[in-house]
Amino acid sequence: MAARSTGPKRAIRARCGVYDCSACDLYRSGKCPGCGSGNLRLRRAGDELCPIYECVRLLGIASCHECAKTSCALGDRTKLKCQLRARFGGARPSPAFVRRLDRARGAASAAGRASGGFADRLRSYLRVVAEYERREVPVVSSHQLARSIGVRASLVRRDLAELGGLGTPGRGYEVGPVAAAIREALDLGRKRPAIWLGVKGAIDWPSVVDALRAVNCSIVGVFDDDARGKVMGTLTVQPLSRAAVEARRIGATVAVVASERAVRPELLEGLVDAGVQGVLNLTRLRLDLPSRVAVEQCDLGSQILRLVSRLGGS
Amino acid sequence: MAARSTGPKRAIRARCGVYDCSACDLYRSGKCPGCGSGNLRLRRAGDELCPIYECVRLLGIASCHECAKTSCALGDRTKLKCQLRARFGGARPSPAFVRRLDRARGAASAAGRASGGFADRLRSYLRVVAEYERREVPVVSSHQLARSIGVRASLVRRDLAELGGLGTPGRGYEVGPVAAAIREALDLGRKRPAIWLGVKGAIDWPSVVDALRAVNCSIVGVFDDDARGKVMGTLTVQPLSRAAVEARRIGATVAVVASERAVRPELLEGLVDAGVQGVLNLTRLRLDLPSRVAVEQCDLGSQILRLVSRLGGS
DNA sequence: CAATGTGAAATTCTTCACAGCG
DNA sequence: CGCTGTGAAGAATTTCACATTG
C-alpha cells in the first residue's frame, strides 16, 4: 500500500488497504484518484495524509514491499483506514453541478430536445475520455478535450472543476476518475431494465443488446402481436397486451418503441403508469406522453431534419 | 382580389394580384399573411394599404366579384402591385434572429451536439405548427405552443416575434406563415442532393427516400462495394471509390453513412473535399471530420445514451 | 377578454485573466 | 513551463410585466 512509480509515463498505481489496486473496487471503478494525486488533494484540502503514503515517501521507496524493516511501525496495514477510500468513495459533484445538470435535463426533456448544452457536453467529454481510457492514456488536459469536442478550454475546466477537483495543475485530468465521475453524474451505473416493443423485419439482435448493455440497460421483455412466440436471444416475444403488466412486474424504466404497430396511446399510457420513465422511439410517429417522461425521437426523418437544420448557409 | 370571410372560424382568404390565392405562390408558400392581417400590419408599420382591400372594405363587400360597378376606378387590377407581395415576399427574420440561429448552429456543430436550444426550439415549433397545419387550424397561440413543447409562453413569443411579426394580438400566430418562416429560417427549402454510403441488409428504401425528401434531400447516388450493381429505387449501386467523384459532379452536400464498411477516413475526407457539408452517421463508429462539417451520430448506442442521461434521479 | 410584442430585470452561461501548483 | 481552478467581467438567454391591439 504505497505509491509505485514505474516510469515517467505510467500513471501512479495506488495500493490501498486491499494491498492491490487491481482488487480494489474503488480504484477499478475509477473513483480512487490514486495515492499520488489523491494525497495531494487531501493535503490541499487540509486533511490528514495517508500515513502509508507519508511513510514510503519518507523512506524513498515505492511500496511497502520494498521496505526492509521486519516490523512495521504502522501496525497491520490492512487495518488502516484509507483516507482516499473514505474521502473519494462518496459522491463529489458540487451542488452547483447537480443544479446545472438538472436544469439541462429539464430543458432537454421539454421537447425531445437535447438542449441544456451542459448535459450534452458531459456526454462528449465522456466519449473522448472513454477513448483515452481504452488506450490507457492516464491523463488528459482541458486543451485536448476542448479541441476534441470543439469548445474553449476554459469551458472544459469550468465544467470539470465542478466534478470535484479531478485535475492536477501542470498535469491534467486523471482519465479514469473523470470518466467514472461523469458516469456517476449521469447515473449510468444504475441498472435499467428495458422492454422492447415491436419486432421489425431484420434486427441484428445481439448488437442491439450490446448497445443497451453499454448503458446498463438489459432487455427484459420483447413484445409484439405479429411475431408472437418468436425467440429473440434469450427472450420469447409476448403479446403487446402483456407489456404494461410485465413492465410493472419487472420494474422496467425504459421502453424502446421499434415498430409503428406498438404506437398505441393506451399501451404507452399503461407503460408510463407502470413506471417507464424514458422512451426511445425508433418510429416516425410522434409519441404524446406526459412531459415527465423523456422521449427520444430517432427515426431517420427527425435525424435528417436535425442535420439539415444545422447546415443553413452557403 | 379582396378579403373574403367565409365564417367566423375560417381564416381570412386573400386574393392578391393573381386573382386567386390558390394560384398565388406567395400565399401557397405561406409567406403572404393574407389581406386581413397583412394590411393590418401594413397600417401599423405606417405603410400604404392595399387600395383594393380599402375599396372592398369601404363598399362592404367581400370581393371584387361582388362589385356591381361596370368599370373599376382602380383600373386593371392585375396591374396593381400588391403591397403584401412587395413586403412579405422577401426575407423578414430580424438580424438578431439570424445571429441567434447562427450561434445556435455553431454550438451544435461543435460536438455532434444539438445545443443552442434556439435551433432546437425552432424545430419543435415547426413540428407542432406543421401538425396544426395538417389539421387546418389557422391560428395558434404562444400558450398552446408553449404547452406543447414545454417552455414558457414568453419565450415562445420572444422567439417568434423575431420571425417578423407573424402574430396578431388577441388572436395568435397564423399557422401557415409561421411554418413557412421557420422552414425558411432553417433553409429547408434549399435542395440538398444526398449520397448514400453502404447498403445494409434490409432497408425500406421507399421510406428512406421519403424521409429525406421531406427536408428536400434527394438521394442522387448509392455506393457500396459489396452490393455493386444492385438497384435501389431508380439508382444503381456504385463502388465506394466513385463516391467522392460523383459527389463533386452532382454537387452533393449531404452524405448518409449507413454501414461500417463505408467508414474509411480517406473516403470521408474526399467527400468533404468534394463539398459535403453534413453527414448523418447511422453506424456506431465515430467519424473524425473537420469541425466545419456537421455530423449527426445516430446509432442505437448514442441514442440510448442520450435518453438514459436524461433520466437520472429516482 | 385574450392575445402579441417588447423594454427592463433577472438569471444563466461563457470567456478572460491570472494566481498557484507541480 | 504547462496546466488547473476560479474570481470577475462580459454576453447571452429567459422571465417578468405591461402597454397595446383586436
PDB file of N, CA, C and O in Angstrom, chain B residues 179-214:
ATOM      1  N   ALA B 179     -45.085  28.483 -40.078  1.00  0.00           N
ATOM      2  CA  ALA B 179     -44.409  27.280 -40.571  1.00  0.00           C
ATOM      3  C   ALA B 179     -43.460  27.648 -41.703  1.00  0.00           C
ATOM      4  O   ALA B 179     -42.300  27.223 -41.724  1.00  0.00           O
ATOM      5  N   ALA B 180     -43.959  28.459 -42.606  1.00  0.00           N
ATOM      6  CA  ALA B 180     -43.127  28.829 -43.751  1.00  0.00           C
ATOM      7  C   ALA B 180     -41.893  29.603 -43.305  1.00  0.00           C
ATOM      8  O   ALA B 180     -40.789  29.382 -43.797  1.00  0.00           O
ATOM      9  N   ALA B 181     -42.103  30.510 -42.348  1.00  0.00           N
ATOM     10  CA  ALA B 181     -40.980  31.328 -41.898  1.00  0.00           C
ATOM     11  C   ALA B 181     -39.907  30.467 -41.233  1.00  0.00           C
ATOM     12  O   ALA B 181     -38.713  30.675 -41.446  1.00  0.00           O
ATOM     13  N   ILE B 182     -40.339  29.508 -40.436  1.00  0.00           N
ATOM     14  CA  ILE B 182     -39.348  28.645 -39.776  1.00  0.00           C
ATOM     15  C   ILE B 182     -38.632  27.809 -40.821  1.00  0.00           C
ATOM     16  O   ILE B 182     -37.413  27.666 -40.795  1.00  0.00           O
ATOM     17  N   ARG B 183     -39.396  27.276 -41.761  1.00  0.00           N
ATOM     18  CA  ARG B 183     -38.765  26.468 -42.805  1.00  0.00           C
ATOM     19  C   ARG B 183     -37.728  27.296 -43.549  1.00  0.00           C
ATOM     20  O   ARG B 183     -36.652  26.824 -43.868  1.00  0.00           O
ATOM     21  N   GLU B 184     -38.086  28.549 -43.776  1.00  0.00           N
ATOM     22  CA  GLU B 184     -37.138  29.394 -44.490  1.00  0.00           C
ATOM     23  C   GLU B 184     -35.917  29.697 -43.631  1.00  0.00           C
ATOM     24  O   GLU B 184     -34.783  29.665 -44.095  1.00  0.00           O
ATOM     25  N   ALA B 185     -36.184  29.977 -42.348  1.00  0.00           N
ATOM     26  CA  ALA B 185     -35.066  30.286 -41.457  1.00  0.00           C
ATOM     27  C   ALA B 185     -34.090  29.114 -41.391  1.00  0.00           C
ATOM     28  O   ALA B 185     -32.879  29.294 -41.383  1.00  0.00           O
ATOM     29  N   LEU B 186     -34.628  27.918 -41.342  1.00  0.00           N
ATOM     30  CA  LEU B 186     -33.761  26.735 -41.289  1.00  0.00           C
ATOM     31  C   LEU B 186     -33.266  26.342 -42.676  1.00  0.00           C
ATOM     32  O   LEU B 186     -32.533  25.379 -42.821  1.00  0.00           O
ATOM     33  N   ASP B 187     -33.732  27.094 -43.639  1.00  0.00           N
ATOM     34  CA  ASP B 187     -33.304  26.862 -45.010  1.00  0.00           C
ATOM     35  C   ASP B 187     -33.675  25.470 -45.495  1.00  0.00           C
ATOM     36  O   ASP B 187     -32.898  24.801 -46.173  1.00  0.00           O
ATOM     37  N   LEU B 188     -34.865  25.058 -45.108  1.00  0.00           N
ATOM     38  CA  LEU B 188     -35.310  23.726 -45.525  1.00  0.00           C
ATOM     39  C   LEU B 188     -35.754  23.716 -46.975  1.00  0.00           C
ATOM     40  O   LEU B 188     -35.965  22.662 -47.560  1.00  0.00           O
ATOM     41  N   GLY B 189     -35.905  24.904 -47.532  1.00  0.00           N
ATOM     42  CA  GLY B 189     -36.346  24.965 -48.918  1.00  0.00           C
ATOM     43  C   GLY B 189     -35.231  24.594 -49.897  1.00  0.00           C
ATOM     44  O   GLY B 189     -35.489  24.128 -50.997  1.00  0.00           O
ATOM     45  N   ARG B 190     -34.002  24.789 -49.453  1.00  0.00           N
ATOM     46  CA  ARG B 190     -32.866  24.520 -50.314  1.00  0.00           C
ATOM     47  C   ARG B 190     -32.803  23.043 -50.718  1.00  0.00           C
ATOM     48  O   ARG B 190     -32.979  22.148 -49.904  1.00  0.00           O
ATOM     49  N   LYS B 191     -32.569  22.840 -51.973  1.00  0.00           N
ATOM     50  CA  LYS B 191     -32.415  21.460 -52.456  1.00  0.00           C
ATOM     51  C   LYS B 191     -31.066  20.929 -52.005  1.00  0.00           C
ATOM     52  O   LYS B 191     -30.047  21.598 -52.134  1.00  0.00           O
ATOM     53  N   ARG B 192     -31.079  19.729 -51.473  1.00  0.00           N
ATOM     54  CA  ARG B 192     -29.830  19.153 -50.981  1.00  0.00           C
ATOM     55  C   ARG B 192     -29.620  17.756 -51.553  1.00  0.00           C
ATOM     56  O   ARG B 192     -30.145  16.786 -51.033  1.00  0.00           O
ATOM     57  N   PRO B 193     -28.836  17.685 -52.601  1.00  0.00           N
ATOM     58  CA  PRO B 193     -28.515  16.370 -53.146  1.00  0.00           C
ATOM     59  C   PRO B 193     -27.762  15.560 -52.087  1.00  0.00           C
ATOM     60  O   PRO B 193     -26.886  16.105 -51.411  1.00  0.00           O
ATOM     61  N   ALA B 194     -28.132  14.322 -51.925  1.00  0.00           N
ATOM     62  CA  ALA B 194     -27.504  13.497 -50.893  1.00  0.00           C
ATOM     63  C   ALA B 194     -26.977  12.207 -51.491  1.00  0.00           C
ATOM     64  O   ALA B 194     -27.527  11.692 -52.463  1.00  0.00           O
ATOM     65  N   ILE B 195     -25.886  11.722 -50.932  1.00  0.00           N
ATOM     66  CA  ILE B 195     -25.410  10.411 -51.351  1.00  0.00           C
ATOM     67  C   ILE B 195     -25.494   9.448 -50.179  1.00  0.00           C
ATOM     68  O   ILE B 195     -25.385   9.847 -49.019  1.00  0.00           O
ATOM     69  N   TRP B 196     -25.705   8.192 -50.525  1.00  0.00           N
ATOM     70  CA  TRP B 196     -25.939   7.160 -49.518  1.00  0.00           C
ATOM     71  C   TRP B 196     -24.794   6.165 -49.582  1.00  0.00           C
ATOM     72  O   TRP B 196     -24.508   5.612 -50.641  1.00  0.00           O
ATOM     73  N   LEU B 197     -24.137   5.993 -48.453  1.00  0.00           N
ATOM     74  CA  LEU B 197     -22.961   5.121 -48.442  1.00  0.00           C
ATOM     75  C   LEU B 197     -23.223   3.849 -47.656  1.00  0.00           C
ATOM     76  O   LEU B 197     -23.523   3.912 -46.459  1.00  0.00           O
ATOM     77  N   GLY B 198     -23.138   2.735 -48.310  1.00  0.00           N
ATOM     78  CA  GLY B 198     -23.305   1.471 -47.602  1.00  0.00           C
ATOM     79  C   GLY B 198     -24.731   0.988 -47.659  1.00  0.00           C
ATOM     80  O   GLY B 198     -25.648   1.706 -47.261  1.00  0.00           O
ATOM     81  N   VAL B 199     -24.902  -0.188 -48.173  1.00  0.00           N
ATOM     82  CA  VAL B 199     -26.255  -0.746 -48.265  1.00  0.00           C
ATOM     83  C   VAL B 199     -26.362  -1.835 -47.220  1.00  0.00           C
ATOM     84  O   VAL B 199     -25.722  -2.868 -47.328  1.00  0.00           O
ATOM     85  N   LYS B 200     -27.127  -1.564 -46.190  1.00  0.00           N
ATOM     86  CA  LYS B 200     -27.235  -2.556 -45.132  1.00  0.00           C
ATOM     87  C   LYS B 200     -28.228  -3.626 -45.540  1.00  0.00           C
ATOM     88  O   LYS B 200     -28.953  -3.486 -46.524  1.00  0.00           O
ATOM     89  N   GLY B 201     -28.279  -4.649 -44.743  1.00  0.00           N
ATOM     90  CA  GLY B 201     -29.141  -5.794 -45.010  1.00  0.00           C
ATOM     91  C   GLY B 201     -30.472  -5.409 -45.649  1.00  0.00           C
ATOM     92  O   GLY B 201     -30.601  -5.340 -46.865  1.00  0.00           O
ATOM     93  N   ALA B 202     -31.424  -5.103 -44.798  1.00  0.00           N
ATOM     94  CA  ALA B 202     -32.745  -4.811 -45.339  1.00  0.00           C
ATOM     95  C   ALA B 202     -33.115  -3.371 -45.037  1.00  0.00           C
ATOM     96  O   ALA B 202     -33.208  -2.983 -43.880  1.00  0.00           O
ATOM     97  N   ILE B 203     -33.299  -2.585 -46.047  1.00  0.00           N
ATOM     98  CA  ILE B 203     -33.750  -1.222 -45.838  1.00  0.00           C
ATOM     99  C   ILE B 203     -35.098  -1.078 -46.527  1.00  0.00           C
ATOM    100  O   ILE B 203     -35.308  -1.630 -47.602  1.00  0.00           O
ATOM    101  N   ASP B 204     -35.955  -0.335 -45.889  1.00  0.00           N
ATOM    102  CA  ASP B 204     -37.207   0.018 -46.550  1.00  0.00           C
ATOM    103  C   ASP B 204     -36.904   1.257 -47.386  1.00  0.00           C
ATOM    104  O   ASP B 204     -37.117   2.380 -46.955  1.00  0.00           O
ATOM    105  N   TRP B 205     -36.387   0.997 -48.575  1.00  0.00           N
ATOM    106  CA  TRP B 205     -35.856   2.086 -49.378  1.00  0.00           C
ATOM    107  C   TRP B 205     -36.850   3.203 -49.655  1.00  0.00           C
ATOM    108  O   TRP B 205     -36.518   4.393 -49.489  1.00  0.00           O
ATOM    109  N   PRO B 206     -38.066   2.877 -50.050  1.00  0.00           N
ATOM    110  CA  PRO B 206     -39.011   3.979 -50.312  1.00  0.00           C
ATOM    111  C   PRO B 206     -39.199   4.883 -49.105  1.00  0.00           C
ATOM    112  O   PRO B 206     -39.266   6.110 -49.248  1.00  0.00           O
ATOM    113  N   SER B 207     -39.248   4.314 -47.903  1.00  0.00           N
ATOM    114  CA  SER B 207     -39.479   5.176 -46.743  1.00  0.00           C
ATOM    115  C   SER B 207     -38.244   6.021 -46.451  1.00  0.00           C
ATOM    116  O   SER B 207     -38.358   7.145 -45.949  1.00  0.00           O
ATOM    117  N   VAL B 208     -37.082   5.492 -46.776  1.00  0.00           N
ATOM    118  CA  VAL B 208     -35.861   6.286 -46.639  1.00  0.00           C
ATOM    119  C   VAL B 208     -35.918   7.492 -47.574  1.00  0.00           C
ATOM    120  O   VAL B 208     -35.680   8.629 -47.170  1.00  0.00           O
ATOM    121  N   VAL B 209     -36.252   7.208 -48.806  1.00  0.00           N
ATOM    122  CA  VAL B 209     -36.339   8.281 -49.793  1.00  0.00           C
ATOM    123  C   VAL B 209     -37.354   9.331 -49.346  1.00  0.00           C
ATOM    124  O   VAL B 209     -37.108  10.536 -49.450  1.00  0.00           O
ATOM    125  N   ASP B 210     -38.465   8.854 -48.818  1.00  0.00           N
ATOM    126  CA  ASP B 210     -39.494   9.776 -48.333  1.00  0.00           C
ATOM    127  C   ASP B 210     -38.971  10.664 -47.214  1.00  0.00           C
ATOM    128  O   ASP B 210     -39.172  11.880 -47.227  1.00  0.00           O
ATOM    129  N   ALA B 211     -38.316  10.047 -46.257  1.00  0.00           N
ATOM    130  CA  ALA B 211     -37.829  10.799 -45.104  1.00  0.00           C
ATOM    131  C   ALA B 211     -36.879  11.905 -45.556  1.00  0.00           C
ATOM    132  O   ALA B 211     -36.956  13.035 -45.078  1.00  0.00           O
ATOM    133  N   LEU B 212     -36.020  11.564 -46.486  1.00  0.00           N
ATOM    134  CA  LEU B 212     -35.075  12.571 -46.959  1.00  0.00           C
ATOM    135  C   LEU B 212     -35.774  13.639 -47.783  1.00  0.00           C
ATOM    136  O   LEU B 212     -35.445  14.823 -47.705  1.00  0.00           O
ATOM    137  N   ARG B 213     -36.753  13.214 -48.545  1.00  0.00           N
ATOM    138  CA  ARG B 213     -37.416  14.191 -49.391  1.00  0.00           C
ATOM    139  C   ARG B 213     -38.139  15.227 -48.548  1.00  0.00           C
ATOM    140  O   ARG B 213     -38.281  16.386 -48.953  1.00  0.00           O
ATOM    141  N   ALA B 214     -38.590  14.810 -47.378  1.00  0.00           N
ATOM    142  CA  ALA B 214     -39.335  15.732 -46.520  1.00  0.00           C
ATOM    143  C   ALA B 214     -38.503  16.962 -46.179  1.00  0.00           C
ATOM    144  O   ALA B 214     -39.045  18.005 -45.834  1.00  0.00           O
TER     145      ALA B 214
END
